[in-house]
mmCIF file of C-alpha atoms in Angstrom:
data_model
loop_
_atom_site.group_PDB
_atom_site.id
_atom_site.type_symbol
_atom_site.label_atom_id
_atom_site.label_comp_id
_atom_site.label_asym_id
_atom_site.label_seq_id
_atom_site.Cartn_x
_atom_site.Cartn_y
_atom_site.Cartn_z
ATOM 1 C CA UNK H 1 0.000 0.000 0.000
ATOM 2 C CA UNK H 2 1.377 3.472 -1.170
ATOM 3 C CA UNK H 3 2.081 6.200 1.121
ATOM 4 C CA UNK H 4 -0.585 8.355 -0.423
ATOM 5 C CA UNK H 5 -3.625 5.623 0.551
ATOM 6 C CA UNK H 6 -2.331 5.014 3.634
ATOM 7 C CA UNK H 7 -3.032 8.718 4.725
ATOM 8 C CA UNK H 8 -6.260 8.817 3.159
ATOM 9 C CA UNK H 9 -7.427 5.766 5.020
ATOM 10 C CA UNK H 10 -6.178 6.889 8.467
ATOM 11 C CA UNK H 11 -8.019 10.597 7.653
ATOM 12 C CA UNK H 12 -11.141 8.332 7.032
ATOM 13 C CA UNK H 13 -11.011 6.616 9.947
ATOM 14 C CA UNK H 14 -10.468 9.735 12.287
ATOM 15 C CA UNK H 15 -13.423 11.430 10.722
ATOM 16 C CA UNK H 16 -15.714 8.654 11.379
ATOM 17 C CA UNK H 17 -14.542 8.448 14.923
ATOM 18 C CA UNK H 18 -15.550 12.308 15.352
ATOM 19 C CA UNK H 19 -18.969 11.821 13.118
ATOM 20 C CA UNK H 20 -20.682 8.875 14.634
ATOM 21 C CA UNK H 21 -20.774 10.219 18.515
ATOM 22 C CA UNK H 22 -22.551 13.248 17.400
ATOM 23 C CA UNK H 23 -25.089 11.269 15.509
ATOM 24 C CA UNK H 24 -25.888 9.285 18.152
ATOM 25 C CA UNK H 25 -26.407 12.375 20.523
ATOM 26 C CA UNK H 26 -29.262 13.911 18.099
ATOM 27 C CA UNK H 27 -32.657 13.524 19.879
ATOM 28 C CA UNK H 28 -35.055 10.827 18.709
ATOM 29 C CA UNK H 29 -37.903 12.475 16.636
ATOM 30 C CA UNK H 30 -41.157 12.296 17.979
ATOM 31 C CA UNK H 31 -43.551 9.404 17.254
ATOM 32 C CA UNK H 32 -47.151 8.915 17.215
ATOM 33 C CA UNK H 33 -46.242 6.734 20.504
ATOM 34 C CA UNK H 34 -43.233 8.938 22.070
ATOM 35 C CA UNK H 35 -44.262 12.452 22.156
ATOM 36 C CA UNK H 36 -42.288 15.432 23.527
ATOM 37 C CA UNK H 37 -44.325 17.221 25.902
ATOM 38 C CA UNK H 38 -44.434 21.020 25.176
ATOM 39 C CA UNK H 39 -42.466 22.875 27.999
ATOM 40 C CA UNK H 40 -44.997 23.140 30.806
ATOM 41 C CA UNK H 41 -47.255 20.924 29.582
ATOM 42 C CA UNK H 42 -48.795 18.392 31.632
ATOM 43 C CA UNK H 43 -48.995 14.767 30.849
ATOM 44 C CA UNK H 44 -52.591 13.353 29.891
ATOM 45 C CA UNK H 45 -53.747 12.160 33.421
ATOM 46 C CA UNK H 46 -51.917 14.157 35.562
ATOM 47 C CA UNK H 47 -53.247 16.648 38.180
ATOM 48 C CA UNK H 48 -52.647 19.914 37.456
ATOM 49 C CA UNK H 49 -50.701 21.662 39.942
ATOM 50 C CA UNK H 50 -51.716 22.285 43.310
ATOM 51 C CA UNK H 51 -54.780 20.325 42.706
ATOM 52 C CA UNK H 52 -55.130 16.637 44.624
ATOM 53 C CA UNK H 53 -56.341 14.007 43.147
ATOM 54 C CA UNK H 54 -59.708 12.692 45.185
ATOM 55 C CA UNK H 55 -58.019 10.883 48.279
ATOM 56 C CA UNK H 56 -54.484 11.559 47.521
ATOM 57 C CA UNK H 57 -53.885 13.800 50.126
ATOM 58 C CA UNK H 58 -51.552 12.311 52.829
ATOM 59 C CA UNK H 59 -52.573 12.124 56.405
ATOM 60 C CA UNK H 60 -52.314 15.143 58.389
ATOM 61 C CA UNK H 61 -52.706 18.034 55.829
ATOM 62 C CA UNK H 62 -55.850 20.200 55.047
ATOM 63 C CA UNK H 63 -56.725 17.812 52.283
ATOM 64 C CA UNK H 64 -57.265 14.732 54.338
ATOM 65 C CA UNK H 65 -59.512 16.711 56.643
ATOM 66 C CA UNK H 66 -61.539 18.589 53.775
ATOM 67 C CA UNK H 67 -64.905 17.470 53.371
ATOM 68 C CA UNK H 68 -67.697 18.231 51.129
ATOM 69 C CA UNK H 69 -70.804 19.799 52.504
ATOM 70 C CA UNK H 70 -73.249 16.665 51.764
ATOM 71 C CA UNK H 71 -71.710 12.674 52.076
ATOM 72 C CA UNK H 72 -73.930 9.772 50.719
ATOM 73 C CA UNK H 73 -74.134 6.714 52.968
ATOM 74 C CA UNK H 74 -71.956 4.802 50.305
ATOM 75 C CA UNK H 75 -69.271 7.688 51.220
ATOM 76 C CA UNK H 76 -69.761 7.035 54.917
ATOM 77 C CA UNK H 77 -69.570 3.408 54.392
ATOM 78 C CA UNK H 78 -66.215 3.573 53.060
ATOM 79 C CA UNK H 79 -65.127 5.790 55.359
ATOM 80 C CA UNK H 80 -67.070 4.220 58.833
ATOM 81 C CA UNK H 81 -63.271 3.015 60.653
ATOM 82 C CA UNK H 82 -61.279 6.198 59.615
ATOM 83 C CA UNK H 83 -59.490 7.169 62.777
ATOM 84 C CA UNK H 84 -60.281 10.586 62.356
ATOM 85 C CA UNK H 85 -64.067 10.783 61.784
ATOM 86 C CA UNK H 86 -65.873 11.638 64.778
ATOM 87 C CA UNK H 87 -70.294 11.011 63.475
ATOM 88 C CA UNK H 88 -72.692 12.593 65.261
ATOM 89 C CA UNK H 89 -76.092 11.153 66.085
ATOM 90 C CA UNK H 90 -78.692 14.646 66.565
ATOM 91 C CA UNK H 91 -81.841 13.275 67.527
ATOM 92 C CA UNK H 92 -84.395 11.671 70.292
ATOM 93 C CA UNK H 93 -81.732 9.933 72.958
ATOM 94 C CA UNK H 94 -84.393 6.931 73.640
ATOM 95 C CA UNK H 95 -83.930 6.380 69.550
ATOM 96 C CA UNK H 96 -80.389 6.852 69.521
ATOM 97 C CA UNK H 97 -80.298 4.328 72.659
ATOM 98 C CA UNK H 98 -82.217 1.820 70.944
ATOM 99 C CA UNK H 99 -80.280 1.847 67.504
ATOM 100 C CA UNK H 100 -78.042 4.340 65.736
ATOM 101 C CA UNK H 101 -75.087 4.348 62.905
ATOM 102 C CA UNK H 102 -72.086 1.917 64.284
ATOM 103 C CA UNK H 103 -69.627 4.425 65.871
ATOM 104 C CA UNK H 104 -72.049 7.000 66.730
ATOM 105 C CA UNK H 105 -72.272 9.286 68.970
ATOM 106 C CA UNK H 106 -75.611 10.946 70.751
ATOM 107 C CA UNK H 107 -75.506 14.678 70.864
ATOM 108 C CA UNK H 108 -78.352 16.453 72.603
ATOM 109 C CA UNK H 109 -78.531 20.125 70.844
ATOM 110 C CA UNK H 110 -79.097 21.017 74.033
ATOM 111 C CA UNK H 111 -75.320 20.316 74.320
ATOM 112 C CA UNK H 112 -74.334 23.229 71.625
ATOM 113 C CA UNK H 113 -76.247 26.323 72.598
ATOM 114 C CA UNK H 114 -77.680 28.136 75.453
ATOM 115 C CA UNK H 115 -81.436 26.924 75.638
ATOM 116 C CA UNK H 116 -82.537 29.540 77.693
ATOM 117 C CA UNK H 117 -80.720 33.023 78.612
ATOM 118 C CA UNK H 118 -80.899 33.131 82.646
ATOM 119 C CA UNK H 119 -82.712 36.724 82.299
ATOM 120 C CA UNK H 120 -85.815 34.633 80.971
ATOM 121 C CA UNK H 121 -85.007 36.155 77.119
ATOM 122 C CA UNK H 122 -83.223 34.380 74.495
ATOM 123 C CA UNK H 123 -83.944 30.694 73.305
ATOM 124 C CA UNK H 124 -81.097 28.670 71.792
ATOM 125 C CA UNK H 125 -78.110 31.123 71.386
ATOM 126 C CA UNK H 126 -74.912 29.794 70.373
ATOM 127 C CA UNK H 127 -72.238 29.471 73.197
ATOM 128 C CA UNK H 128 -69.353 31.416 74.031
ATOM 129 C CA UNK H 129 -65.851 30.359 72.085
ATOM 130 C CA UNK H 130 -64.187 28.265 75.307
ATOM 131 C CA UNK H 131 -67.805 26.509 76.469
ATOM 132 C CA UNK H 132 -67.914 25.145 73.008
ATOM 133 C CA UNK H 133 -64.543 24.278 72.182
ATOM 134 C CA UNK H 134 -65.232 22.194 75.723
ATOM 135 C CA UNK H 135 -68.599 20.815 74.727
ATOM 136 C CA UNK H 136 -66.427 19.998 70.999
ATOM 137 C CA UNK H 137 -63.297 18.418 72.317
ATOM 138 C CA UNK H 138 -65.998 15.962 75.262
ATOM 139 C CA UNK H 139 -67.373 14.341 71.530
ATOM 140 C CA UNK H 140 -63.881 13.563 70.857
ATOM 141 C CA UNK H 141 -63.598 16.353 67.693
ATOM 142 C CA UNK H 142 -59.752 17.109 67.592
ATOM 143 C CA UNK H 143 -57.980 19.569 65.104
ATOM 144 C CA UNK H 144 -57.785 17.295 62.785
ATOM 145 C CA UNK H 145 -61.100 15.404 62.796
ATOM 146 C CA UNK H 146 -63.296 15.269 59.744
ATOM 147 C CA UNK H 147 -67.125 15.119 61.259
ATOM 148 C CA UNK H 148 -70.426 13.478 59.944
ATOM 149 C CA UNK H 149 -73.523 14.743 61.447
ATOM 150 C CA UNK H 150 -76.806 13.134 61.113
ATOM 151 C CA UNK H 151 -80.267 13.045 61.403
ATOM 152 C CA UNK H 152 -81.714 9.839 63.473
ATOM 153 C CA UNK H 153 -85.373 10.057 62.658
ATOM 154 C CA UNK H 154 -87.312 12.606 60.669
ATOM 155 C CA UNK H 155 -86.860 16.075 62.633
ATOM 156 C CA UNK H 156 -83.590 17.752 60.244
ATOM 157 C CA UNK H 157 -83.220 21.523 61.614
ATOM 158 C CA UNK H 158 -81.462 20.538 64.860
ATOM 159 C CA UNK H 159 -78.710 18.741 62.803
ATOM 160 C CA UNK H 160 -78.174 22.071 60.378
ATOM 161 C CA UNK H 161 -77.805 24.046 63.493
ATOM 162 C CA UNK H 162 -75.365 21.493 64.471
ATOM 163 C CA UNK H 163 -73.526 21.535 61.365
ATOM 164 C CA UNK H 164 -73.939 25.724 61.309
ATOM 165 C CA UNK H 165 -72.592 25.965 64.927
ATOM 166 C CA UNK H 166 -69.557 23.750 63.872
ATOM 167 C CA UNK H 167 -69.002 26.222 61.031
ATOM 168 C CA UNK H 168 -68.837 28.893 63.221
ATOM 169 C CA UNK H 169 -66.657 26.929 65.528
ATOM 170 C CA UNK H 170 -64.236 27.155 62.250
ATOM 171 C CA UNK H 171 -65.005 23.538 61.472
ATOM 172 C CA UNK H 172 -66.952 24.186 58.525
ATOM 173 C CA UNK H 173 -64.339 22.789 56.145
ATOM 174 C CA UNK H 174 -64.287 19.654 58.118
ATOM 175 C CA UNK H 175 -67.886 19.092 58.659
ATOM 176 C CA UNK H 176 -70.230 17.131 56.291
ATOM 177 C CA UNK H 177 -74.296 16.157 56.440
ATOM 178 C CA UNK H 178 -75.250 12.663 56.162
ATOM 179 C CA UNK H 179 -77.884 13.192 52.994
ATOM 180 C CA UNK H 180 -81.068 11.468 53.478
ATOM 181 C CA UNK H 181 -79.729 10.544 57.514
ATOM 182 C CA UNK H 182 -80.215 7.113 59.257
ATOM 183 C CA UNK H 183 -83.174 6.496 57.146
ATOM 184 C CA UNK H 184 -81.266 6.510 54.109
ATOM 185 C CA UNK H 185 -78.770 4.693 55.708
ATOM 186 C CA UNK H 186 -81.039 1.666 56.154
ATOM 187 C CA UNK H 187 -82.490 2.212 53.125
ATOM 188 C CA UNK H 188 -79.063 1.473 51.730
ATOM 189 C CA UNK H 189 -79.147 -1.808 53.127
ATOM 190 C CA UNK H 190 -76.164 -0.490 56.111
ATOM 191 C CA UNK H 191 -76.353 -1.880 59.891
ATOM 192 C CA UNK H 192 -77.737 -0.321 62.990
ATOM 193 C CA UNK H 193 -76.575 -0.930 66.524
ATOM 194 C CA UNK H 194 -77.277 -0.435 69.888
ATOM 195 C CA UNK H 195 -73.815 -0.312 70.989
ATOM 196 C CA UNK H 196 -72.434 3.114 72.225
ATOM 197 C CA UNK H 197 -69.224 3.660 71.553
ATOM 198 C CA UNK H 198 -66.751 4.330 74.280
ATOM 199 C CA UNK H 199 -66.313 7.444 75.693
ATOM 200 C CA UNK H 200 -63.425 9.363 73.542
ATOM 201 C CA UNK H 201 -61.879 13.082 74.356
ATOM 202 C CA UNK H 202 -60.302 15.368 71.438
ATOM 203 C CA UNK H 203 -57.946 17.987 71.623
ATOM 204 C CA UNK H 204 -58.601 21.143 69.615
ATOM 205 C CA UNK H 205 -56.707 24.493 69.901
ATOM 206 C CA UNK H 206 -58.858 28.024 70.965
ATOM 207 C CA UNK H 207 -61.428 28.415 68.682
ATOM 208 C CA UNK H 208 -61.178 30.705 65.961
ATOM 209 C CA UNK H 209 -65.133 31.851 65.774
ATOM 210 C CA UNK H 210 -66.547 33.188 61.971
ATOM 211 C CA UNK H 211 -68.448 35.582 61.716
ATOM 212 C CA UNK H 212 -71.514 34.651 60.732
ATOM 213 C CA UNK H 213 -73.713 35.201 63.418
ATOM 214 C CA UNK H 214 -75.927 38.821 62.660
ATOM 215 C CA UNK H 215 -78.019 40.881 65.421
ATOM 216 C CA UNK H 216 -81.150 42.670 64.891
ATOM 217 C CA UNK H 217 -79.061 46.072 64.159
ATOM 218 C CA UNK H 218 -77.082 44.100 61.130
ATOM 219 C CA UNK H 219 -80.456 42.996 59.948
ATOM 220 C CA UNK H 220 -82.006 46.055 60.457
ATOM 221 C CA UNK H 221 -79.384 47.773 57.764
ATOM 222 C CA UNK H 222 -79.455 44.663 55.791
ATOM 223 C CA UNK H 223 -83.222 45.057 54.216
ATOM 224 C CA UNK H 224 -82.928 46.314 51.314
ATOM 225 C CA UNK H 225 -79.402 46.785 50.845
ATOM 226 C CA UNK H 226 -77.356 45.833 47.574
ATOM 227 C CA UNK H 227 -76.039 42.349 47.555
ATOM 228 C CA UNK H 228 -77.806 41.034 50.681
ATOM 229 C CA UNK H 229 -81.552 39.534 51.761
ATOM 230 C CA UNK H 230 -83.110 38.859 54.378
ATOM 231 C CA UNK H 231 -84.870 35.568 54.360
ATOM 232 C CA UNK H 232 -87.519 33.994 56.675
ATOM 233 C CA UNK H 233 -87.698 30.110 56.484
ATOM 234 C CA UNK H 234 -90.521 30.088 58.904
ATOM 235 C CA UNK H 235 -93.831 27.904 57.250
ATOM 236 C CA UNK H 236 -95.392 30.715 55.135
ATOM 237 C CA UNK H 237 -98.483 30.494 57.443
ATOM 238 C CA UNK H 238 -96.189 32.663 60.298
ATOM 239 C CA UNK H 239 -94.475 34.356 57.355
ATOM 240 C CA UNK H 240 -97.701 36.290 55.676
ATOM 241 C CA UNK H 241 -99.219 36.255 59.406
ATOM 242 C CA UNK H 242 -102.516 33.889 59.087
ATOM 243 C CA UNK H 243 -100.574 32.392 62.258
ATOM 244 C CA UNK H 244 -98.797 33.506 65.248
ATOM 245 C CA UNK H 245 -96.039 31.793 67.050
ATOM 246 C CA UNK H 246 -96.055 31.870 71.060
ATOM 247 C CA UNK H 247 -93.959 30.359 73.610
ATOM 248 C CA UNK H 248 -95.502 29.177 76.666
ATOM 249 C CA UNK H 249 -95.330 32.795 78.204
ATOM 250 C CA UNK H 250 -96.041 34.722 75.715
ATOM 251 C CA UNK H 251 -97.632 35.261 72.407
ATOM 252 C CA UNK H 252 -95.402 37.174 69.853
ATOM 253 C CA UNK H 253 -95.553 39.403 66.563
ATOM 254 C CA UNK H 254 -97.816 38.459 63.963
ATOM 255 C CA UNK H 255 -96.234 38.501 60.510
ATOM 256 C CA UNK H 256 -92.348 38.697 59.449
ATOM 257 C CA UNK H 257 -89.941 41.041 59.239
ATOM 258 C CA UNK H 258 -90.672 43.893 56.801
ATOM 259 C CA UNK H 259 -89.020 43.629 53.257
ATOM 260 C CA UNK H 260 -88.016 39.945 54.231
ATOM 261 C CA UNK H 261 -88.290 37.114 51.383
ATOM 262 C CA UNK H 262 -89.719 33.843 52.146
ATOM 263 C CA UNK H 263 -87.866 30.369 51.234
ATOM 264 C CA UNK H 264 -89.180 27.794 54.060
ATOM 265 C CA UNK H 265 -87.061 25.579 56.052
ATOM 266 C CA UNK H 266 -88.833 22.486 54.486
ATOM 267 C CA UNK H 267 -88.679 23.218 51.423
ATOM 268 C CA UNK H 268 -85.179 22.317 50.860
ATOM 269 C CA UNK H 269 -84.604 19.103 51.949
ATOM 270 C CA UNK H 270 -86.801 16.249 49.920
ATOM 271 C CA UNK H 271 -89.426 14.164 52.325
ATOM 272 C CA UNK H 272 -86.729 11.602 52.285
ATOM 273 C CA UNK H 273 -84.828 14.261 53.886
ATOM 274 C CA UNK H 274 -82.263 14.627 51.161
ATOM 275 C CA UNK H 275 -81.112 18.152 49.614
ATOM 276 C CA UNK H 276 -82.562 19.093 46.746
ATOM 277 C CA UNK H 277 -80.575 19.153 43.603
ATOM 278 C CA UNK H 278 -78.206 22.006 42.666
ATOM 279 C CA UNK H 279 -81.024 23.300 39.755
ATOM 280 C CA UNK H 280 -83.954 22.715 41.665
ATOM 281 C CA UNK H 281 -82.290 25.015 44.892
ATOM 282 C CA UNK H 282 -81.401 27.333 42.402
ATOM 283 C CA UNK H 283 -84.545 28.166 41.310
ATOM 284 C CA UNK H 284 -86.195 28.109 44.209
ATOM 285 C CA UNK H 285 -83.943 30.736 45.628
ATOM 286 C CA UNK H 286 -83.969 32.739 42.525
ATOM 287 C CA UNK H 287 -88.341 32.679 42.337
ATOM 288 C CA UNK H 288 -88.009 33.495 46.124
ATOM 289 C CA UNK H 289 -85.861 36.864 45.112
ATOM 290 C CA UNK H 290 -82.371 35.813 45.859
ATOM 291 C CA UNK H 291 -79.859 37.001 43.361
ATOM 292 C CA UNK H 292 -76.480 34.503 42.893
ATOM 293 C CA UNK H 293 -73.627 36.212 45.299
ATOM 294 C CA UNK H 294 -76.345 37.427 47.513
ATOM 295 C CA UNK H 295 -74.834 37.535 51.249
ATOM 296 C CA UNK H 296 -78.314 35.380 52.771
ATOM 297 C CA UNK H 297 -79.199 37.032 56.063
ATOM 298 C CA UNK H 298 -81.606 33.904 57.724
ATOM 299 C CA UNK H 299 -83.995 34.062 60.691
ATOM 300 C CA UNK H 300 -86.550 31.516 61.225
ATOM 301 C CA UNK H 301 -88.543 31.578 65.451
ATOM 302 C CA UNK H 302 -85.288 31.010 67.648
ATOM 303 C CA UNK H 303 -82.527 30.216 64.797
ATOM 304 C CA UNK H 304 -83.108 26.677 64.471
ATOM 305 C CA UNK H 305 -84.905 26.225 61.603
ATOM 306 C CA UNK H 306 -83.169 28.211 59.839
ATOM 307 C CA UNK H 307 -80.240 26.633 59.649
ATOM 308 C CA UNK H 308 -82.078 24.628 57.047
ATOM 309 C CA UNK H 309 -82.772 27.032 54.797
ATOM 310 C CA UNK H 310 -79.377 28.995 55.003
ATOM 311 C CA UNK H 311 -77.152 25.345 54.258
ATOM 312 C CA UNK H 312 -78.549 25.001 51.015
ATOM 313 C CA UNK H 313 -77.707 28.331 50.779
ATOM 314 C CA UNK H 314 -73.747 27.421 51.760
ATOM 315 C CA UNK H 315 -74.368 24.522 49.045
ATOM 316 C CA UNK H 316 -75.422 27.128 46.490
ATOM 317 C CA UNK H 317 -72.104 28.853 47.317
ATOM 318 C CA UNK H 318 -73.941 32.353 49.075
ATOM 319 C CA UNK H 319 -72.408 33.947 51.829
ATOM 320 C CA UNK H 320 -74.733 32.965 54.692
ATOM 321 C CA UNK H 321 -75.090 34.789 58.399
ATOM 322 C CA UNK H 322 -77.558 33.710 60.612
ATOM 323 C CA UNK H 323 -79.771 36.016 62.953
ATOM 324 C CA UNK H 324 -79.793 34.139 66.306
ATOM 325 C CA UNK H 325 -82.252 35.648 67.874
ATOM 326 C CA UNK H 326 -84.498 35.451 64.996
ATOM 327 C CA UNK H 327 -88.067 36.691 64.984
ATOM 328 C CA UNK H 328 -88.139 35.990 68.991
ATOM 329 C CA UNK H 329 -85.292 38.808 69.467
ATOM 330 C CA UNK H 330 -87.074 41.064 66.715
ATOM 331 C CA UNK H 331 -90.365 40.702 68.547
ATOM 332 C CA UNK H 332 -89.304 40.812 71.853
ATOM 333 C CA UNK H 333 -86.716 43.426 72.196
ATOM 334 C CA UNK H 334 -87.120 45.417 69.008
ATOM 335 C CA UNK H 335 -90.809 46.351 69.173
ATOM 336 C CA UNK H 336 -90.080 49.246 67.155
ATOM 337 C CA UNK H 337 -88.617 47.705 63.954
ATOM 338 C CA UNK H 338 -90.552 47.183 61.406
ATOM 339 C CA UNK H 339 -93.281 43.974 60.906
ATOM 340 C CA UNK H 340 -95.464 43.533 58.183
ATOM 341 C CA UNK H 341 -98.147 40.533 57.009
ATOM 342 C CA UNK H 342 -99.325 39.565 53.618
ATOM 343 C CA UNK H 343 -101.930 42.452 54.079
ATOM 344 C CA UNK H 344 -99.537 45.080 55.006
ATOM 345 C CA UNK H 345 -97.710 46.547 57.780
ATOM 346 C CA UNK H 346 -98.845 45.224 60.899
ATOM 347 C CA UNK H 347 -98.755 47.210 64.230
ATOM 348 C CA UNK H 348 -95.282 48.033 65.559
ATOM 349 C CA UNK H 349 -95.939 47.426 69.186
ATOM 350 C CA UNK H 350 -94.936 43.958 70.283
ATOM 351 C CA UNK H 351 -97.370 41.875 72.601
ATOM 352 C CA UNK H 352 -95.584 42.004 76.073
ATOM 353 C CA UNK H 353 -92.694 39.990 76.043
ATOM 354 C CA UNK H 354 -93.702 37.592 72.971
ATOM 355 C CA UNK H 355 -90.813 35.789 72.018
ATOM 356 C CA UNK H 356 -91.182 33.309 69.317
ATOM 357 C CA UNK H 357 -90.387 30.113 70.176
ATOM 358 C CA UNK H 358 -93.176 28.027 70.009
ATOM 359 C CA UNK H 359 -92.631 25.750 66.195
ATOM 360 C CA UNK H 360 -88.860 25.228 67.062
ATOM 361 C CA UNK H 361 -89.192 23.774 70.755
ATOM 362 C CA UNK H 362 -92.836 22.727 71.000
ATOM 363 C CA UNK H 363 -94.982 22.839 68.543
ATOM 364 C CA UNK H 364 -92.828 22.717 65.962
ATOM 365 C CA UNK H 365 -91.595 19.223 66.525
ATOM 366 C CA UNK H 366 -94.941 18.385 65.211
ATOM 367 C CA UNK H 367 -94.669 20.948 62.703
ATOM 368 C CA UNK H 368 -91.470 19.658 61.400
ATOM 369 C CA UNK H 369 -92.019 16.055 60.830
ATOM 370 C CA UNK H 370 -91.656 16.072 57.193
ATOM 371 C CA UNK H 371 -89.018 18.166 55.854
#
């Protein structure tokens, strides 16, 4: 071999040996079944950024203690033996005794609110922040807890005030309604027992207390004020005053507060005691008056029933506060705001001392039956 092919061999050889690394190092064109994500992008599947995927969150963090505002009984089901969910039982203690959801536990509403102010005025005002975080932490709720509260029988308000005074307890996030309640439990084909469960103590730090509780001066400047209403969930019977309400003292105001719209407490929930669908609450606020971002002021006799009324409100997404001392407070200490019936304005003086108690203790037991 000359000298002259010898060198054009060996500068063959050293060009290939600089050629084929860089070849190799060229990215592999996309395929129809390897394709480059764009920058950013995320992959088909994936949650987008700070979103969790339903039960991904890990134990501990605000996910895992995040509840929606309704459960089903399947959702209970699933979740009956998590070590975190405290279920409440709201309802007649001879019931709860004699069967109740396994892991249960009986609370009297008696056990959330002040039944009866010692001056002989209020009915059923919610308690200061340390007697409830007391009453709370004695049902074993901790900080963390995620809480199911249900109906036992048929008689729904006193577990919405239950789940409202938990929401202003700043539990809301963590607190969910059993739709439907026992019965739809056993409808489900789910067991009952007898068995209490045993006696279990939680640990929560000071309350933080929202502020969603409004006084007859906030409702007062309320009525007819831009972006809020004023709704009375009484039966419309009290509402356009062809009845009065009356505790066993006195007898009260006839008719509702002036400018106030009507959307009653049982008109809501189903007679299977399950909340309406999104649509039909939707139009049943909007016939009633209520515009969508409307801040719902609600007052019912005492500010039990409510609490109905104003969480399908919280499930429409509205701002909700509720007036505690309700139509009793208006009546009995306000007799110079304004009251009017179906036939006009009714007289301002109140009948002495009438507070209105009389369908959410008494009578309206009866009253209340089918939600």
């Amino acid at each position: 071999m000359n000298s002259k092919l010898t060198f054009v061999l060996i500068l063959l050889v050293t060009l290939l040996a600089v050629v084929t690394p860089a070849i190799a190092e060229q990215p592999r064109p996309a395929t129809a079944t390897s394709v480059a994500p764009k920058p950013g992008a995320a992959k088909p599947g994936a949650a987008k950024p700070g979103a969790a995927k339903p039960g991904a969150a890990k134990p501990g963090t605000s996910e895992s203690t995040a509840m929606s505002l309704v459960v089903s009984p399947a959702w209970l089901a699933a979740h009956l033996d998590d070590k975190d969910l405290i279920l409440l039982h709201v309802g007649d203690a001879e019931a709860y005794r004699a069967k109740h959801i396994p892991g249960a536990r009986y609370l009297a509403l008696s056990d959330l609110a002040i039944m009866m102010q010692p001056d002989g005025g209020l009915h059923l005002e919610m308690l200061p922040a340390e007697d409830l975080r007391r009453h709370l932490e004695a049902l074993g709720i901790s900080n963390d807890s995620r809480i199911v509260v249900y109906v036992g029988e048929d008689w729904l308000s006193p577990a919405t005030r239950v789940v409202f005074t938990l929401d202003a307890a700043g539990l809301g996030a963590r607190t969910a309604l059993l739709d439907g309640g026992m019965p739809a439990w056993v409808r489900d084909g789910h067991t009952v027992t007898d068995a209490a469960p045993p006696a279990r103590t939680g640990k929560l730090a000071p309350l933080t207390m929202q502020s969603i509780i409004a006084n007859a001066t906030t409702v007062l400047s309320s009525l007819g004020k831009p972006g809020f209403v004023v709704v009375d969930a009484r039966d419309k019977t009290f509402y356009d005053g062809s009845a009065t309400g009356n505790s066993h003292e006195h007898k009260h105001r006839t008719g509702r507060i002036a400018g106030a719209l009507s959307i009653p407490f049982d008109s809501v929930f189903d007679d299977q005691l399950v909340l309406r669908s999104l649509d039909d609450l939707k139009a049943r606020f909007a016939k009633a008056g209520v515009a969508p971002g409307d801040t719902v002021i609600g007052y019912c006799h005492i500010g039990q029933q409510a609490t109905a009324m104003l969480f399908a409100a919280r499930r429409l997404g509205h701002p909700v506060l509720l007036y505690d001392g309700s139509f009793e407070d208006w009546s009995l200490f306000h007799p110079g705001y304004p009251v009017e019936t179906a036939t006009g304005t009714a007289p301002d003086k109140a009948p002495d001392k009438a507070p209105d108690k009389a369908t959410d203790k008494t009578a309206g037991k009866a009253a209340e039956r089918k939600p």
